[in-house]
Amino acid sequence: MGWTYKLHGGVAAGLGAALMAMAALSWVPGTLQLFEPQWPMVAGVALALLAMVSALVRLALAGAADKHVLWQAFRCLTGRAQAGLAALAVAGVAILVFDGPGGVRDTEMRDGRYLAYDSQVHRVVEVSKSEYQALLPGSRRTFLAIPGVLLVGASCMVLAAGEVRRADRGQTGAGNRHR
């Protein structure tokens, strides 16, 4: 596999892990200052979209449109790479699942008022500043975890495309296991 595939996959996996770590940190008390600025969420979504689009382009260029071929290529990755990517994917899904549907979420501050969406009454309600600060990390968790999972998925696709490309060229490597 070429070094660009490894670099692309590694950067995507690393950024995904960082976003999921930030999402997991939202459960730790006293980490409110991490979640005040919204730029990590915007940057995460932008990077996830960029990584996904470029991963899909690489898959198309490698000619790996079949799911079976991609799975076989993913299985040709080293055991460490497979385990790391699987652990990241499971961690991201766990963060999203354990976040739960919840009642009041999606906080925002508008015109000096603190607002949150209450899913039980299906409308935006005004909350106190202390409630807003308590809800803020949880409302940001999903917006950090989803791009993290997408980045890990992009990493898997890029590394699988690299394996398909390597196999098409007939190269051998340490991660090449024929089954």
XYZ file of C-alpha atoms in Angstrom:
179
model
C 0.000 0.000 0.000
C 1.273 3.441 -0.841
C 2.330 5.904 1.816
C -0.423 8.359 0.865
C -3.069 5.774 1.762
C -1.367 5.154 5.095
C -1.061 8.875 5.785
C -4.667 9.593 4.807
C -5.989 6.656 6.850
C -3.810 7.457 9.847
C -4.719 11.135 9.939
C -8.432 10.335 9.599
C -8.253 7.738 12.376
C -6.265 10.080 14.617
C -8.673 12.981 14.127
C -11.613 10.648 14.708
C -10.037 9.401 17.930
C -9.449 12.987 19.082
C -13.065 13.962 18.434
C -14.366 10.873 20.210
C -12.055 11.556 23.152
C -13.483 15.076 23.399
C -16.990 13.598 23.288
C -16.123 11.124 26.042
C -14.611 13.910 28.135
C -18.012 15.599 28.195
C -19.034 13.049 30.849
C -16.196 14.169 33.136
C -17.242 16.900 35.574
C -15.368 20.172 35.288
C -14.629 20.031 31.550
C -17.121 22.740 30.608
C -14.427 25.035 29.158
C -13.759 22.430 26.434
C -17.309 22.757 25.140
C -17.933 26.504 25.143
C -16.412 27.210 21.720
C -18.228 25.691 18.777
C -15.243 25.606 16.412
C -14.228 22.003 17.294
C -17.635 20.790 16.132
C -17.563 22.817 12.929
C -13.989 21.730 12.207
C -14.884 18.105 12.956
C -17.824 18.098 10.566
C -15.806 19.821 7.833
C -12.895 17.395 8.222
C -15.235 14.395 8.288
C -16.937 15.492 5.068
C -13.602 16.151 3.389
C -12.199 12.794 4.506
C -15.318 10.905 3.433
C -15.420 12.495 -0.015
C -11.724 11.848 -0.615
C -12.110 8.266 0.675
C -14.977 7.663 -1.741
C -12.900 9.091 -4.585
C -10.027 6.783 -3.666
C -12.400 3.820 -3.571
C -13.708 4.715 -7.011
C -10.191 5.102 -8.404
C -9.168 1.760 -6.928
C -12.207 0.109 -8.496
C -13.434 -1.216 -5.158
C -17.180 -0.736 -5.315
C -18.129 -4.211 -4.099
C -18.633 -4.617 -0.336
C -17.179 -8.111 -0.432
C -13.967 -6.871 -2.036
C -13.693 -4.097 0.550
C -14.186 -6.530 3.409
C -11.508 -8.844 1.996
C -9.166 -5.874 1.584
C -9.843 -4.747 5.156
C -9.020 -8.253 6.364
C -5.644 -7.962 4.631
C -4.666 -5.121 6.974
C -2.432 -6.000 9.885
C -4.109 -7.280 13.023
C -3.136 -4.159 14.923
C -4.722 -1.883 12.327
C -7.902 -3.950 12.274
C -8.102 -4.021 16.070
C -7.416 -0.306 16.411
C -10.006 0.701 13.844
C -12.556 -1.724 15.312
C -11.929 -0.370 18.831
C -12.387 3.202 17.618
C -15.601 2.307 15.797
C -17.010 0.474 18.826
C -16.050 3.370 21.120
C -17.768 5.878 18.848
C -20.940 3.833 18.586
C -20.913 3.302 22.368
C -20.656 7.053 22.960
C -23.641 7.617 20.692
C -25.701 4.788 22.204
C -25.002 5.670 25.835
C -25.767 9.313 25.126
C -29.391 8.195 24.799
C -32.413 10.086 23.563
C -32.647 12.277 26.695
C -35.240 14.902 27.487
C -33.747 18.399 27.273
C -30.821 18.948 24.905
C -29.455 21.012 22.007
C -28.693 24.082 24.060
C -28.012 27.503 22.648
C -27.732 31.076 23.829
C -29.737 33.609 21.849
C -30.299 37.276 22.700
C -29.022 36.765 26.256
C -31.482 33.911 26.882
C -30.547 30.290 27.436
C -32.584 27.910 25.311
C -32.803 24.137 24.995
C -34.934 21.723 22.987
C -37.239 19.625 25.159
C -38.031 16.387 23.319
C -40.936 15.572 25.653
C -42.937 18.640 24.598
C -41.256 18.943 21.167
C -40.351 22.596 21.419
C -37.614 24.965 22.513
C -37.858 26.041 26.152
C -36.003 28.668 28.151
C -33.673 27.314 30.844
C -31.641 28.923 33.592
C -27.928 29.622 33.182
C -27.009 26.800 35.572
C -29.218 24.344 33.626
C -27.667 25.579 30.385
C -24.145 24.982 31.709
C -25.134 21.519 32.933
C -26.674 20.593 29.561
C -23.975 22.122 27.344
C -21.453 19.232 27.321
C -24.156 16.658 26.635
C -25.587 18.672 23.766
C -22.151 18.892 22.162
C -21.336 15.183 22.634
C -23.284 13.976 19.610
C -21.832 16.688 17.387
C -18.338 15.528 18.303
C -18.940 11.769 18.204
C -20.670 11.559 14.809
C -17.826 13.217 12.859
C -15.406 11.045 14.840
C -17.179 7.879 13.720
C -17.299 9.173 10.132
C -13.552 9.851 10.214
C -12.880 6.312 11.450
C -15.108 4.989 8.662
C -13.186 7.078 6.132
C -9.954 5.662 7.497
C -11.245 2.118 7.038
C -12.307 2.867 3.471
C -9.007 4.504 2.548
C -6.906 1.692 3.985
C -9.085 -0.903 2.250
C -8.746 1.022 -1.029
C -4.976 1.032 -0.514
C -4.999 -2.740 -0.080
C -7.089 -3.176 -3.236
C -4.702 -0.928 -5.140
C -1.701 -2.848 -3.795
C -3.270 -6.183 -4.713
C -4.050 -4.948 -8.227
C -0.418 -3.987 -8.695
C 0.757 -7.329 -7.353
C 2.837 -5.874 -4.548
C 3.566 -7.891 -1.471
C 3.692 -6.505 2.014
C 3.702 -7.416 5.666
C -0.050 -6.937 5.847
C -0.730 -9.245 2.909
C -2.435 -12.360 4.182
C -4.134 -14.660 1.717
C -7.124 -16.484 3.151
